[in-house]
PDB file of C-alpha atoms and ligand atoms in Angstrom:
ATOM      1  CA  UNK Z  15      91.792 139.708 133.323  1.00  0.00           C
ATOM      2  CA  UNK Z  16      92.839 139.345 129.553  1.00  0.00           C
ATOM      3  CA  UNK Z  17      93.393 135.817 127.836  1.00  0.00           C
ATOM      4  CA  UNK Z  18      94.832 135.553 124.677  1.00  0.00           C
ATOM      5  CA  UNK Z  19      94.305 132.240 122.406  1.00  0.00           C
ATOM      6  CA  UNK Z  20      94.048 131.099 118.937  1.00  0.00           C
ATOM      7  CA  UNK Z  21      90.644 130.473 117.619  1.00  0.00           C
ATOM      8  CA  UNK Z  22      90.084 128.716 114.360  1.00  0.00           C
ATOM      9  CA  UNK Z  23      93.466 130.024 113.255  1.00  0.00           C
ATOM     10  CA  UNK Z  24      93.058 133.605 114.331  1.00  0.00           C
ATOM     11  CA  UNK Z  25      94.170 135.327 117.336  1.00  0.00           C
ATOM     12  CA  UNK Z  26      91.574 136.141 119.841  1.00  0.00           C
ATOM     13  CA  UNK Z  27      91.181 137.610 123.340  1.00  0.00           C
ATOM     14  CA  UNK Z  28      88.797 137.730 125.971  1.00  0.00           C
ATOM     15  CA  UNK Z  29      88.801 140.368 128.862  1.00  0.00           C
ATOM     16  CA  UNK Z  30      86.646 139.508 131.747  1.00  0.00           C
ATOM     17  CA  UNK Z  31      85.986 137.021 134.336  1.00  0.00           C
ATOM     18  CA  UNK Z  32      88.638 134.087 133.817  1.00  0.00           C
ATOM     19  CA  UNK Z  33      86.292 131.669 135.080  1.00  0.00           C
ATOM     20  CA  UNK Z  34      84.074 132.381 132.229  1.00  0.00           C
ATOM     21  CA  UNK Z  35      83.125 128.966 130.445  1.00  0.00           C
ATOM     22  CA  UNK Z  36      84.849 128.798 126.984  1.00  0.00           C
ATOM     23  CA  UNK Z  37      81.401 127.558 125.460  1.00  0.00           C
ATOM     24  CA  UNK Z  38      79.747 131.077 126.645  1.00  0.00           C
ATOM     25  CA  UNK Z  39      82.702 132.749 124.780  1.00  0.00           C
ATOM     26  CA  UNK Z  40      82.109 130.833 121.518  1.00  0.00           C
ATOM     27  CA  UNK Z  41      78.646 131.491 121.345  1.00  0.00           C
ATOM     28  CA  UNK Z  42      78.081 134.726 123.019  1.00  0.00           C
ATOM     29  CA  UNK Z  43      81.144 136.893 122.051  1.00  0.00           C
ATOM     30  CA  UNK Z  44      81.949 135.130 118.872  1.00  0.00           C
ATOM     31  CA  UNK Z  45      78.897 133.885 117.452  1.00  0.00           C
ATOM     32  CA  UNK Z  46      80.197 130.693 116.964  1.00  0.00           C
ATOM     33  CA  UNK Z  47      77.024 128.654 117.594  1.00  0.00           C
ATOM     34  CA  UNK Z  48      77.872 125.352 116.040  1.00  0.00           C
ATOM     35  CA  UNK Z  49      79.297 124.688 119.444  1.00  0.00           C
ATOM     36  CA  UNK Z  50      76.088 123.788 121.666  1.00  0.00           C
ATOM     37  CA  UNK Z  51      75.607 124.577 125.660  1.00  0.00           C
ATOM     38  CA  UNK Z  52      73.098 121.765 126.463  1.00  0.00           C
ATOM     39  CA  UNK Z  53      73.704 120.190 129.860  1.00  0.00           C
ATOM     40  CA  UNK Z  54      76.633 122.520 130.612  1.00  0.00           C
ATOM     41  CA  UNK Z  55      77.825 119.819 133.298  1.00  0.00           C
ATOM     42  CA  UNK Z  56      80.038 117.690 131.251  1.00  0.00           C
ATOM     43  CA  UNK Z  57      77.263 114.875 130.136  1.00  0.00           C
ATOM     44  CA  UNK Z  58      76.255 115.514 126.818  1.00  0.00           C
ATOM     45  CA  UNK Z  59      79.305 116.282 124.627  1.00  0.00           C
ATOM     46  CA  UNK Z  60      77.319 118.791 122.577  1.00  0.00           C
ATOM     47  CA  UNK Z  61      79.703 121.635 123.400  1.00  0.00           C
ATOM     48  CA  UNK Z  62      83.171 119.698 122.375  1.00  0.00           C
ATOM     49  CA  UNK Z  63      85.581 121.591 120.603  1.00  0.00           C
ATOM     50  CA  UNK Z  64      89.337 120.679 119.980  1.00  0.00           C
ATOM     51  CA  UNK Z  65      92.230 122.183 122.187  1.00  0.00           C
ATOM     52  CA  UNK Z  66      95.544 121.999 121.051  1.00  0.00           C
ATOM     53  CA  UNK Z  67      93.903 119.163 118.734  1.00  0.00           C
ATOM     54  CA  UNK Z  68      92.343 117.158 121.128  1.00  0.00           C
ATOM     55  CA  UNK Z  69      88.723 116.715 121.816  1.00  0.00           C
ATOM     56  CA  UNK Z  70      87.386 118.857 124.918  1.00  0.00           C
ATOM     57  CA  UNK Z  71      84.055 119.959 126.315  1.00  0.00           C
ATOM     58  CA  UNK Z  72      84.124 123.521 126.551  1.00  0.00           C
ATOM     59  CA  UNK Z  73      81.279 123.989 129.117  1.00  0.00           C
ATOM     60  CA  UNK Z  74      84.006 122.800 131.636  1.00  0.00           C
ATOM     61  CA  UNK Z  75      86.879 124.784 130.411  1.00  0.00           C
ATOM     62  CA  UNK Z  76      87.240 127.991 132.201  1.00  0.00           C
ATOM     63  CA  UNK Z  77      88.466 130.504 129.616  1.00  0.00           C
ATOM     64  CA  UNK Z  78      91.665 131.348 131.683  1.00  0.00           C
ATOM     65  CA  UNK Z  79      92.557 127.375 130.874  1.00  0.00           C
ATOM     66  CA  UNK Z  80      93.012 127.972 127.196  1.00  0.00           C
ATOM     67  CA  UNK Z  81      95.366 131.022 127.397  1.00  0.00           C
ATOM     68  CA  UNK Z  82      98.088 130.417 124.818  1.00  0.00           C
ATOM     69  CA  UNK Z  83      96.370 127.316 123.225  1.00  0.00           C
ATOM     70  CA  UNK Z  84      94.829 126.373 119.961  1.00  0.00           C
ATOM     71  CA  UNK Z  85      90.757 126.257 120.094  1.00  0.00           C
ATOM     72  CA  UNK Z  86      89.246 124.806 117.062  1.00  0.00           C
ATOM     73  CA  UNK Z  87      85.444 124.668 116.696  1.00  0.00           C
ATOM     74  CA  UNK Z  88      83.048 123.058 114.076  1.00  0.00           C
ATOM     75  CA  UNK Z  89      83.011 126.097 112.028  1.00  0.00           C
ATOM     76  CA  UNK Z  90      86.810 125.783 111.746  1.00  0.00           C
ATOM     77  CA  UNK Z  91      87.089 122.305 111.217  1.00  0.00           C
ATOM     78  CA  UNK Z  92      86.744 122.217 107.348  1.00  0.00           C
ATOM     79  CA  UNK Z  93      86.934 125.167 104.844  1.00  0.00           C
ATOM     80  CA  UNK Z  94      83.706 126.701 103.722  1.00  0.00           C
ATOM     81  CA  UNK Z  95      82.120 124.817 100.905  1.00  0.00           C
ATOM     82  CA  UNK Z  96      84.103 121.484 101.703  1.00  0.00           C
ATOM     83  CA  UNK Z  97      82.810 119.987 104.599  1.00  0.00           C
ATOM     84  CA  UNK Z  98      84.838 117.302 106.688  1.00  0.00           C
ATOM     85  CA  UNK Z  99      84.420 113.821 105.444  1.00  0.00           C
ATOM     86  CA  UNK Z 100      82.364 113.180 108.691  1.00  0.00           C
ATOM     87  CA  UNK Z 101      80.139 115.569 107.818  1.00  0.00           C
ATOM     88  CA  UNK Z 102      79.650 114.439 104.271  1.00  0.00           C
ATOM     89  CA  UNK Z 103      79.176 110.867 105.838  1.00  0.00           C
ATOM     90  CA  UNK Z 104      76.277 112.057 108.219  1.00  0.00           C
ATOM     91  CA  UNK Z 105      74.297 113.820 105.521  1.00  0.00           C
ATOM     92  CA  UNK Z 106      74.932 111.114 103.177  1.00  0.00           C
ATOM     93  CA  UNK Z 107      73.538 108.593 105.482  1.00  0.00           C
ATOM     94  CA  UNK Z 108      70.625 111.090 106.599  1.00  0.00           C
ATOM     95  CA  UNK Z 109      71.399 110.528 110.001  1.00  0.00           C
ATOM     96  CA  UNK Z 110      71.100 113.986 111.633  1.00  0.00           C
ATOM     97  CA  UNK Z 111      67.597 114.624 113.295  1.00  0.00           C
ATOM     98  CA  UNK Z 112      67.289 117.581 115.499  1.00  0.00           C
ATOM     99  CA  UNK Z 113      71.215 118.155 114.991  1.00  0.00           C
ATOM    100  CA  UNK Z 114      72.076 119.266 118.465  1.00  0.00           C
ATOM    101  CA  UNK Z 115      74.254 116.701 119.090  1.00  0.00           C
ATOM    102  CA  UNK Z 116      76.186 116.299 115.682  1.00  0.00           C
ATOM    103  CA  UNK Z 117      78.532 119.199 115.687  1.00  0.00           C
ATOM    104  CA  UNK Z 118      80.243 117.741 119.163  1.00  0.00           C
ATOM    105  CA  UNK Z 119      80.248 114.342 117.783  1.00  0.00           C
ATOM    106  CA  UNK Z 120      81.781 115.429 114.647  1.00  0.00           C
ATOM    107  CA  UNK Z 121      84.491 117.170 116.765  1.00  0.00           C
ATOM    108  CA  UNK Z 122      85.065 114.227 118.976  1.00  0.00           C
ATOM    109  CA  UNK Z 123      85.573 111.622 116.155  1.00  0.00           C
ATOM    110  CA  UNK Z 124      87.552 114.067 113.882  1.00  0.00           C
ATOM    111  CA  UNK Z 125      90.028 114.219 116.711  1.00  0.00           C
ATOM    112  CA  UNK Z 126      89.900 110.588 117.403  1.00  0.00           C
ATOM    113  CA  UNK Z 127      90.353 109.500 114.048  1.00  0.00           C
ATOM    114  CA  UNK Z 128      92.459 112.407 112.589  1.00  0.00           C
ATOM    115  CA  UNK Z 129      95.299 110.173 111.135  1.00  0.00           C
ATOM    116  CA  UNK Z 130      93.447 106.770 110.515  1.00  0.00           C
ATOM    117  CA  UNK Z 131      90.226 105.449 109.988  1.00  0.00           C
ATOM    118  CA  UNK Z 132      88.516 103.141 112.705  1.00  0.00           C
ATOM    119  CA  UNK Z 133      89.010  99.437 112.283  1.00  0.00           C
ATOM    120  CA  UNK Z 134      85.933  98.356 114.222  1.00  0.00           C
ATOM    121  CA  UNK Z 135      82.388  99.593 115.556  1.00  0.00           C
ATOM    122  CA  UNK Z 136      83.804  99.049 119.103  1.00  0.00           C
ATOM    123  CA  UNK Z 137      86.618 101.719 118.242  1.00  0.00           C
ATOM    124  CA  UNK Z 138      83.857 104.171 116.882  1.00  0.00           C
ATOM    125  CA  UNK Z 139      81.705 103.864 120.024  1.00  0.00           C
ATOM    126  CA  UNK Z 140      84.779 104.308 122.460  1.00  0.00           C
ATOM    127  CA  UNK Z 141      85.278 107.316 120.372  1.00  0.00           C
ATOM    128  CA  UNK Z 142      81.794 108.638 120.862  1.00  0.00           C
ATOM    129  CA  UNK Z 143      81.265 107.794 124.401  1.00  0.00           C
ATOM    130  CA  UNK Z 144      80.933 111.327 125.858  1.00  0.00           C
ATOM    131  CA  UNK Z 145      78.472 112.304 123.226  1.00  0.00           C
ATOM    132  CA  UNK Z 146      74.671 111.664 123.658  1.00  0.00           C
ATOM    133  CA  UNK Z 147      72.220 111.654 121.023  1.00  0.00           C
ATOM    134  CA  UNK Z 148      68.511 111.452 121.986  1.00  0.00           C
ATOM    135  CA  UNK Z 149      67.068 111.462 118.679  1.00  0.00           C
ATOM    136  CA  UNK Z 150      69.074 108.745 116.259  1.00  0.00           C
ATOM    137  CA  UNK Z 151      70.047 105.192 117.111  1.00  0.00           C
ATOM    138  CA  UNK Z 152      73.513 105.165 117.599  1.00  0.00           C
ATOM    139  CA  UNK Z 153      74.120 102.255 115.293  1.00  0.00           C
ATOM    140  CA  UNK Z 154      73.054 104.304 112.168  1.00  0.00           C
ATOM    141  CA  UNK Z 155      75.612 106.764 113.044  1.00  0.00           C
ATOM    142  CA  UNK Z 156      78.386 104.317 113.906  1.00  0.00           C
ATOM    143  CA  UNK Z 157      77.623 102.936 110.211  1.00  0.00           C
ATOM    144  CA  UNK Z 158      77.839 106.210 108.702  1.00  0.00           C
ATOM    145  CA  UNK Z 159      81.176 106.957 110.600  1.00  0.00           C
ATOM    146  CA  UNK Z 160      82.620 103.637 109.285  1.00  0.00           C
ATOM    147  CA  UNK Z 161      81.383 104.204 105.808  1.00  0.00           C
ATOM    148  CA  UNK Z 162      82.553 107.848 105.492  1.00  0.00           C
ATOM    149  CA  UNK Z 163      85.863 107.261 106.655  1.00  0.00           C
ATOM    150  CA  UNK Z 164      86.681 104.048 104.973  1.00  0.00           C
ATOM    151  CA  UNK Z 165      85.606 106.024 101.835  1.00  0.00           C
ATOM    152  CA  UNK Z 166      87.870 109.242 102.605  1.00  0.00           C
ATOM    153  CA  UNK Z 167      90.813 106.770 103.059  1.00  0.00           C
ATOM    154  CA  UNK Z 168      90.333 104.808 100.004  1.00  0.00           C
ATOM    155  CA  UNK Z 169      90.126 107.979  97.954  1.00  0.00           C
ATOM    156  CA  UNK Z 170      93.365 109.436  99.784  1.00  0.00           C
ATOM    157  CA  UNK Z 171      94.991 106.441  99.092  1.00  0.00           C
ATOM    158  CA  UNK Z 172      93.970 106.547  95.354  1.00  0.00           C
ATOM    159  CA  UNK Z 173      95.373 109.997  95.174  1.00  0.00           C
ATOM    160  CA  UNK Z 174      98.892 109.315  96.972  1.00  0.00           C
ATOM    161  CA  UNK Z 175      98.109 111.381  99.993  1.00  0.00           C
ATOM    162  CA  UNK Z 176      98.705 108.446 102.502  1.00  0.00           C
TER     163      UNK Z 176
HETATM  164  S1  FES R 219      77.050 121.114 127.466  1.00  0.00           S
HETATM  165 FE1  FES R 219      78.823 120.532 127.681  1.00  0.00          FE
HETATM  166  S2  FES R 219      79.069 118.377 127.961  1.00  0.00           S
HETATM  167 FE2  FES R 219      77.059 119.074 127.732  1.00  0.00          FE
HETATM  168  S1  FES R 220      70.086 114.361 116.289  1.00  0.00           S
HETATM  169 FE1  FES R 220      68.995 115.186 118.031  1.00  0.00          FE
HETATM  170  S2  FES R 220      70.441 114.978 119.622  1.00  0.00           S
HETATM  171 FE2  FES R 220      71.287 113.988 117.937  1.00  0.00          FE
END
């Protein structure tokens, strides 16, 4: 079976078992290894990508389920050399340790707060509920998200983008 979909803005196709998990196509066929395959059971969130703008765990998605849809991975989230504000915030706060969880976390949070900054810690925590980090204390990640997205909002307001 052949499946056509959009991957990071480009047409993409896969011919093979329609039940192949999307995460395997991304990593093994497209070499987009920013998307991590850790638990492969929907528990850790490391494999999170956007499908039609929504955060989804790619280990749980058979490739056939994304036919005709838009898939965005961490590699396509921001242009080369211009990292997403969440990536900037995490680096500035020095919260990334082994790094396995962060691509998925960025994809979940960037979908949740695409159009607005979070207003509370609880809102940030709710948005990262499906993303497990075994290294970093979650509170420092929440601090970085709040600071980073608030700074981005302020600069967008100053420049008249919002
Ligand atoms: S690898 Fe998909 S949720 Fe853990
Ligand atoms: S930094 Fe290691 S799992 Fe999050």
